[in-house]
Coordinates of C-alpha atoms and ligand atoms in Angstrom, one line a residue:
X1 CA 0.0 0.0 0.0
X2 CA 1.3 3.4 -0.9
X3 CA 3.1 5.3 1.9
X4 CA 0.7 8.3 2.0
X5 CA -2.3 6.0 2.6
X6 CA -0.5 4.1 5.3
X7 CA 0.5 7.3 7.0
X8 CA -3.1 8.6 7.0
X9 CA -4.5 5.4 8.4
X10 CA -1.9 5.4 11.2
X11 CA -2.8 9.1 11.9
X12 CA -6.5 8.3 12.0
X13 CA -5.9 5.4 14.4
X14 CA -3.8 7.6 16.6
X15 CA -5.9 10.7 16.7
X16 CA -9.4 9.4 15.8
X17 CA -9.6 12.4 13.5
X18 CA -8.6 13.5 10.0
X19 CA -9.2 16.7 8.0
X20 CA -11.8 16.6 5.3
X21 CA -9.3 16.5 2.4
X22 CA -7.4 13.7 4.1
X23 CA -10.7 11.7 4.5
X24 CA -11.5 12.4 0.9
X25 CA -8.1 11.2 -0.2
X26 CA -8.6 8.0 1.8
X27 CA -12.0 7.4 0.4
X28 CA -10.9 7.9 -3.2
X29 CA -7.8 5.8 -2.9
X30 CA -8.7 2.9 -0.7
X31 CA -10.2 -0.1 -2.2
X32 CA -11.7 -3.1 -0.5
X33 CA -8.7 -5.3 -1.5
X34 CA -6.3 -2.8 0.0
X35 CA -8.4 -2.2 3.1
X36 CA -6.8 -4.9 5.4
X37 CA -4.8 -2.3 7.3
X38 CA -7.9 -0.1 7.8
X39 CA -9.9 -3.1 9.1
X40 CA -7.1 -4.1 11.4
X41 CA -6.9 -0.6 13.0
X42 CA -10.7 -0.6 13.3
X43 CA -10.7 -3.9 15.1
X44 CA -7.9 -2.8 17.5
X45 CA -10.0 0.3 18.3
X46 CA -13.1 -1.6 19.1
X47 CA -11.2 -4.1 21.3
X48 CA -9.9 -1.1 23.3
X49 CA -13.5 -0.2 24.2
X50 CA -15.9 -3.0 23.7
X51 CA -13.4 -5.8 23.6
X52 CA -14.6 -8.6 21.4
X53 CA -18.2 -8.4 22.4
X54 CA -21.1 -8.3 20.0
X55 CA -24.3 -6.9 21.4
X56 CA -27.7 -8.2 20.3
X57 CA -30.8 -6.1 19.9
X58 CA -34.2 -7.7 19.4
X59 CA -35.9 -5.7 16.6
X60 CA -39.7 -5.6 16.6
X61 CA -41.1 -4.1 13.4
X62 CA -44.5 -3.2 14.8
X63 CA -46.2 -1.2 12.0
X64 CA -45.4 -0.7 8.4
X65 CA -47.8 2.2 7.9
X66 CA -46.0 5.4 7.0
X67 CA -47.1 8.9 6.3
X68 CA -43.9 9.7 4.5
X69 CA -43.0 9.1 0.9
X70 CA -39.2 8.6 0.9
X71 CA -38.0 7.9 -2.7
X72 CA -36.0 4.8 -1.7
X73 CA -38.3 3.0 0.7
X74 CA -40.9 0.3 0.0
X75 CA -43.0 1.4 2.9
X76 CA -43.6 4.9 1.3
X77 CA -47.2 5.9 1.5
X78 CA -47.7 5.8 -2.3
X79 CA -46.7 2.2 -2.5
X80 CA -50.2 0.6 -2.7
X81 CA -48.8 -2.8 -3.2
X82 CA -47.6 -3.4 0.3
X83 CA -49.9 -5.1 2.6
X84 CA -50.1 -2.9 5.7
X85 CA -50.2 -4.2 9.3
X86 CA -50.1 -2.9 12.8
X87 CA -49.3 -4.9 15.9
X88 CA -51.5 -4.0 18.9
X89 CA -49.7 -3.0 22.1
X90 CA -50.5 -6.4 23.7
X91 CA -48.9 -8.2 20.7
X92 CA -45.8 -5.9 20.9
X93 CA -45.5 -6.6 24.6
X94 CA -45.7 -10.3 24.0
X95 CA -42.9 -10.1 21.4
X96 CA -40.8 -8.2 23.9
X97 CA -41.5 -10.8 26.6
X98 CA -40.5 -13.6 24.4
X99 CA -37.3 -11.8 23.4
X100 CA -36.6 -11.2 27.1
X101 CA -37.1 -14.9 27.9
X102 CA -34.7 -15.8 25.1
X103 CA -32.1 -13.5 26.9
X104 CA -32.3 -10.2 25.0
X105 CA -31.8 -7.1 27.2
X106 CA -32.5 -4.5 24.5
X107 CA -35.6 -4.3 22.3
X108 CA -35.8 -1.9 19.4
X109 CA -39.4 -0.8 18.5
X110 CA -39.4 0.2 14.9
X111 CA -42.2 1.4 12.6
X112 CA -42.9 3.8 9.8
X113 CA -44.2 7.2 10.9
X114 CA -47.6 6.0 12.0
X115 CA -49.8 8.4 14.0
X116 CA -51.9 5.5 15.2
X117 CA -49.3 5.1 18.0
X118 CA -49.9 8.2 20.0
X119 CA -47.6 9.4 22.8
X120 CA -50.1 8.0 25.3
X121 CA -50.3 4.5 23.7
X122 CA -46.5 4.3 23.4
X123 CA -45.8 5.6 26.9
X124 CA -48.2 2.9 28.3
X125 CA -46.4 0.3 26.2
X126 CA -43.0 1.3 27.3
X127 CA -44.0 1.2 31.0
X128 CA -45.5 -2.2 30.5
X129 CA -42.3 -3.5 28.9
X130 CA -40.2 -2.1 31.7
X131 CA -42.5 -3.8 34.2
X132 CA -42.7 -7.1 32.6
X133 CA -39.1 -7.3 31.4
X134 CA -37.0 -5.8 34.3
X135 CA -33.6 -4.4 33.0
X136 CA -34.6 -4.4 29.4
X137 CA -33.4 -1.3 27.5
X138 CA -36.0 0.1 25.2
X139 CA -34.9 1.8 21.9
X140 CA -37.4 3.6 19.7
X141 CA -37.1 3.9 15.9
X142 CA -40.4 5.6 15.0
X143 CA -39.3 8.7 13.0
X144 CA -39.9 12.3 13.5
X145 CA -42.2 13.6 16.2
X146 CA -42.8 16.8 18.2
X147 CA -40.4 17.3 21.1
X148 CA -43.2 16.8 23.6
X149 CA -43.7 13.3 22.4
X150 CA -40.0 12.4 22.5
X151 CA -39.9 13.9 26.0
X152 CA -42.9 12.0 27.2
X153 CA -41.6 8.7 25.9
X154 CA -38.3 9.3 27.5
X155 CA -40.1 10.0 30.8
X156 CA -42.0 6.8 30.4
X157 CA -38.7 4.9 30.3
X158 CA -37.4 4.8 26.7
X159 CA -33.6 4.7 26.8
X160 CA -32.4 5.2 23.2
X161 CA -33.7 6.5 19.9
X162 CA -32.6 5.7 16.4
X163 CA -33.2 8.4 13.8
X164 CA -31.0 8.2 10.7
X165 CA -30.3 11.6 9.1
X166 CA -30.2 9.5 5.8
X167 CA -27.9 11.9 4.0
X168 CA -25.8 14.9 5.2
X169 CA -26.5 16.7 1.9
X170 CA -29.5 19.0 2.3
X171 CA -30.1 18.9 -1.5
X172 CA -30.2 15.1 -1.6
X173 CA -32.2 15.0 1.5
X174 CA -34.9 17.3 0.1
X175 CA -34.9 15.6 -3.3
X176 CA -35.6 12.1 -1.8
X177 CA -37.9 13.2 1.1
X178 CA -40.8 15.1 -0.4
X179 CA -42.5 17.3 2.1
X180 CA -39.7 16.8 4.7
X181 CA -37.0 19.2 5.8
X182 CA -33.4 18.6 6.4
X183 CA -33.3 21.3 9.1
X184 CA -36.2 19.6 10.9
X185 CA -34.4 16.3 10.8
X186 CA -31.3 17.7 12.4
X187 CA -33.5 19.5 14.9
X188 CA -35.1 16.2 15.9
X189 CA -31.7 14.7 16.4
X190 CA -30.6 17.5 18.6
X191 CA -33.8 17.4 20.6
X192 CA -33.4 13.7 21.2
X193 CA -29.9 14.1 22.4
X194 CA -30.8 17.1 24.5
X195 CA -33.6 15.1 26.2
X196 CA -31.1 12.5 27.3
X197 CA -31.7 9.6 24.9
X198 CA -28.7 7.6 23.7
X199 CA -29.1 8.7 20.1
X200 CA -28.4 7.0 16.8
X201 CA -27.9 8.7 13.5
X202 CA -26.8 7.2 10.2
X203 CA -27.0 7.3 6.4
X204 CA -27.6 5.2 3.4
X205 CA -24.6 4.2 1.3
X206 CA -24.9 4.6 -2.4
X207 CA -28.0 6.7 -2.7
X208 CA -27.9 8.0 -6.3
X209 CA -26.1 11.3 -6.4
X210 CA -24.0 10.6 -3.3
X211 CA -20.4 11.5 -4.1
X212 CA -17.2 10.7 -2.1
X213 CA -17.2 14.3 -1.1
X214 CA -20.7 13.9 0.5
X215 CA -19.4 10.7 2.2
X216 CA -16.4 12.7 3.6
X217 CA -18.9 15.2 5.0
X218 CA -20.9 12.4 6.5
X219 CA -18.0 11.4 8.7
X220 CA -17.3 14.9 9.7
X221 CA -21.0 15.4 10.6
X222 CA -20.9 12.2 12.7
X223 CA -17.7 13.3 14.4
X224 CA -19.3 16.6 15.4
X225 CA -22.7 15.3 16.4
X226 CA -21.1 12.4 18.3
X227 CA -24.0 10.0 18.5
X228 CA -24.0 6.9 20.7
X229 CA -25.0 4.7 17.8
X230 CA -24.5 4.9 14.0
X231 CA -26.6 2.8 11.5
X232 CA -25.4 2.7 7.9
X233 CA -26.3 0.3 5.2
X234 CA -26.1 0.0 1.4
X235 CA -29.0 1.3 -0.7
X236 CA -31.1 -1.6 -2.1
X237 CA -33.6 -0.6 -4.8
X238 CA -37.2 -1.5 -4.3
X239 CA -39.2 -1.8 -7.6
X240 CA -42.3 0.0 -6.3
X241 CA -40.4 3.2 -5.7
X242 CA -39.0 6.1 -7.8
X243 CA -35.5 4.7 -7.3
X244 CA -36.5 1.2 -8.3
X245 CA -34.2 1.1 -11.3
X246 CA -31.1 2.7 -9.6
X247 CA -28.1 0.5 -8.9
X248 CA -27.6 -0.9 -5.3
X249 CA -25.0 0.6 -3.0
X250 CA -21.8 -1.3 -2.5
X251 CA -21.2 -3.7 0.4
X252 CA -17.5 -3.1 0.1
X253 CA -17.8 0.6 0.4
X254 CA -20.2 0.2 3.4
X255 CA -17.5 -2.0 5.1
X256 CA -14.9 0.7 4.5
X257 CA -17.2 3.3 5.9
X258 CA -18.0 1.2 9.0
X259 CA -14.3 0.9 9.7
X260 CA -13.7 4.7 9.2
X261 CA -16.6 5.4 11.5
X262 CA -15.2 3.1 14.2
X263 CA -11.9 5.0 13.9
X264 CA -13.5 8.4 14.1
X265 CA -15.9 7.5 16.9
X266 CA -14.1 4.7 18.9
X267 CA -16.9 4.4 21.5
X268 CA -19.8 4.2 19.0
X269 CA -22.2 1.3 18.9
X270 CA -22.1 0.2 15.3
X271 CA -24.5 -2.4 14.0
X272 CA -24.0 -4.6 10.9
X273 CA -27.3 -3.7 9.4
X274 CA -29.8 -6.0 7.7
X275 CA -29.1 -4.3 4.4
X276 CA -25.4 -5.5 4.5
X277 CA -26.5 -9.0 5.4
X278 CA -29.1 -9.0 2.6
X279 CA -26.6 -8.2 -0.1
X280 CA -23.9 -10.5 1.3
X281 CA -24.4 -13.8 3.0
X282 CA -21.3 -13.2 5.1
X283 CA -22.4 -9.7 5.9
X284 CA -22.3 -10.2 9.6
X285 CA -18.8 -11.7 9.6
X286 CA -17.4 -9.0 7.3
X287 CA -19.1 -6.2 9.2
X288 CA -17.7 -7.4 12.6
X289 CA -14.2 -7.7 11.0
X290 CA -14.6 -4.1 9.9
X291 CA -15.2 -2.8 13.4
X292 CA -19.0 -3.2 13.9
X293 CA -20.2 -4.6 17.3
X294 CA -24.0 -4.9 17.2
X295 CA -26.4 -7.3 15.4
X296 CA -30.1 -6.6 15.3
X297 CA -32.1 -9.8 14.7
X298 CA -35.8 -9.3 13.8
X299 CA -38.0 -10.9 16.3
X300 CA -41.5 -9.7 15.2
X301 CA -44.0 -12.5 14.2
X302 CA -43.1 -14.3 11.0
X303 CA -46.3 -13.1 9.3
X304 CA -45.2 -9.5 9.6
X305 CA -41.6 -9.8 8.5
X306 CA -42.3 -10.3 4.9
X307 CA -44.5 -7.2 4.9
X308 CA -41.9 -5.0 6.4
X309 CA -40.4 -4.6 3.0
X310 CA -38.2 -1.5 3.1
X311 CA -36.4 -3.1 0.1
X312 CA -36.7 -6.3 -1.8
X313 CA -35.6 -9.7 -0.3
X314 CA -34.7 -8.4 3.1
X315 CA -32.3 -11.0 4.6
X316 CA -33.9 -14.1 5.9
X317 CA -30.8 -14.9 7.8
X318 CA -31.6 -12.1 10.4
X319 CA -34.3 -14.3 11.7
X320 CA -31.7 -16.9 12.6
X321 CA -32.1 -18.7 15.9
X322 CA -29.7 -17.7 18.6
X323 CA -27.5 -20.8 18.5
X324 CA -26.8 -20.2 14.8
X325 CA -26.0 -16.6 15.5
X326 CA -23.7 -17.6 18.3
X327 CA -21.9 -20.1 16.1
X328 CA -21.3 -17.5 13.4
X329 CA -20.2 -14.8 15.7
X330 CA -17.8 -17.1 17.6
X331 CA -16.4 -18.5 14.4
X332 CA -15.6 -15.0 13.3
X333 CA -13.6 -14.6 16.5
X334 CA -16.1 -12.6 18.6
X335 CA -18.4 -13.4 21.5
X336 CA -22.1 -12.8 21.9
X337 CA -23.0 -10.5 24.8
X338 CA -26.7 -10.5 25.8
X339 CA -26.4 -7.6 28.3
X340 CA -28.0 -4.2 27.7
X341 CA -24.9 -3.0 25.9
X342 CA -25.1 0.7 26.8
X343 CA -22.8 3.1 25.1
X344 CA -19.3 3.1 26.6
X345 CA -19.6 6.9 26.8
X346 CA -22.4 6.6 29.3
X347 CA -20.5 4.4 31.7
X348 CA -19.0 5.9 34.8
X349 CA -15.2 5.5 35.1
X350 CA -15.7 3.0 37.9
X351 CA -18.0 1.0 35.7
X352 CA -15.5 1.0 32.9
X353 CA -12.9 -0.5 35.1
X354 CA -15.4 -3.2 36.1
X355 CA -16.4 -3.6 32.5
X356 CA -15.9 -7.4 32.5
X357 CA -18.6 -7.8 35.2
X358 CA -21.1 -5.5 33.4
X359 CA -20.7 -7.4 30.2
X360 CA -21.5 -10.7 32.0
X361 CA -24.7 -9.3 33.5
Ligands
5AD1 N1 -32.2 0.6 0.9 C1 -31.5 0.7 2.0 N2 -31.9 1.2 3.2 C2 -33.1 1.7 3.2 N3 -33.8 2.3 4.2 C3 -35.1 2.6 3.7 N4 -35.2 2.1 2.5 C4 -34.0 1.6 2.1 C5 -33.5 1.0 0.9 N5 -34.2 0.9 -0.2 C6 -33.3 2.6 5.5 C7 -33.4 4.0 5.9 C8 -34.3 4.0 7.2 C9 -34.0 2.6 7.7 C10 -35.0 2.1 8.6 O1 -34.0 1.8 6.5 O2 -32.1 4.5 6.2 O3 -33.9 5.0 8.1
SF4_2 FE1 -41.4 5.9 6.1 FE2 -39.0 5.5 7.1 FE3 -39.7 4.3 4.8 FE4 -39.3 7.0 4.9 S1 -37.7 5.3 5.3 S2 -41.0 5.9 3.9 S3 -40.0 7.4 6.9 S4 -40.6 3.9 6.8

């Protein structure tokens, strides 16, 4: 590998930071075949914080109704071909209870933007989950909402919130999200963080129009916003959307970006997302080797899974039973950790030194 590239990687590993032009140079020059050194640095960095642990999150996709019309997503409101469903709170609670029994200590409640689930309904649900599943962390992934709703759900016990910013380019954002505003998106993220949620941002890799320059800005945005979690995944076209004929994003590029994000934000919780695993049958293994440390298996009822079709052929493998998951994670040289897996940033110094015990909890 050429000297300049090696020098930049070493600097990134040392300082967890690079200037925009340096990042751009890395992005343009590094190819998957030459990325071994990058991945090795990313793994060393994650071992320093999270060791070899891989945290699991039980993902409950509880409604595929959505009032938005994002150009890339199969759940957009103008897609009349998708069969819509909603799980009632009792059904969601029972999914969480089964996940709890299986050992999960984080549940992610995900849906389109669906007004059916008011603040009152969700607050009751969160309280019920906390009561029935003591010690379970609750993560919400339900899109934009007024600050009061975010606040009320936080007060009800929600711990974390995932809201991808989708793209850092205001132009691209507004092109692909009719009726939505980039400023409002960022404001939501700031509000979530301000309220106290462990907050997750993230973007889609390979959205048509996304250049390396936009990707360099993505990393700078993340470095500045400093979220506890970052979710990224390759774009996968869905035929019933305006972007149905556009080419898919690259898994290789996603892996390179995962590694760069690990290096820029050493303490971040970084999932190998379903989109990676959909396009590549060894997606989990490759993602973990690139510095990711979270896997989010879908646990909603089988009848719903097929209908939660953000993109076509969403990976079946994510529904794998725990023993299969454990086998794959261990074979890749990591260990499953069923604890809550809070952000390293949130742990007190004393807890950090007793980290081994926490992980075992
Ligand atoms: N390809 C890849 N990711 C997608 N998402 C939505 N549609 C697609 C697609 N076609 C992502 C968005 C959203 C998350 C739940 O799924 O980033 O935030
Ligand atoms: Fe709705 Fe989210 Fe899909 Fe956009 S990406 S249409 S907000 S479910």
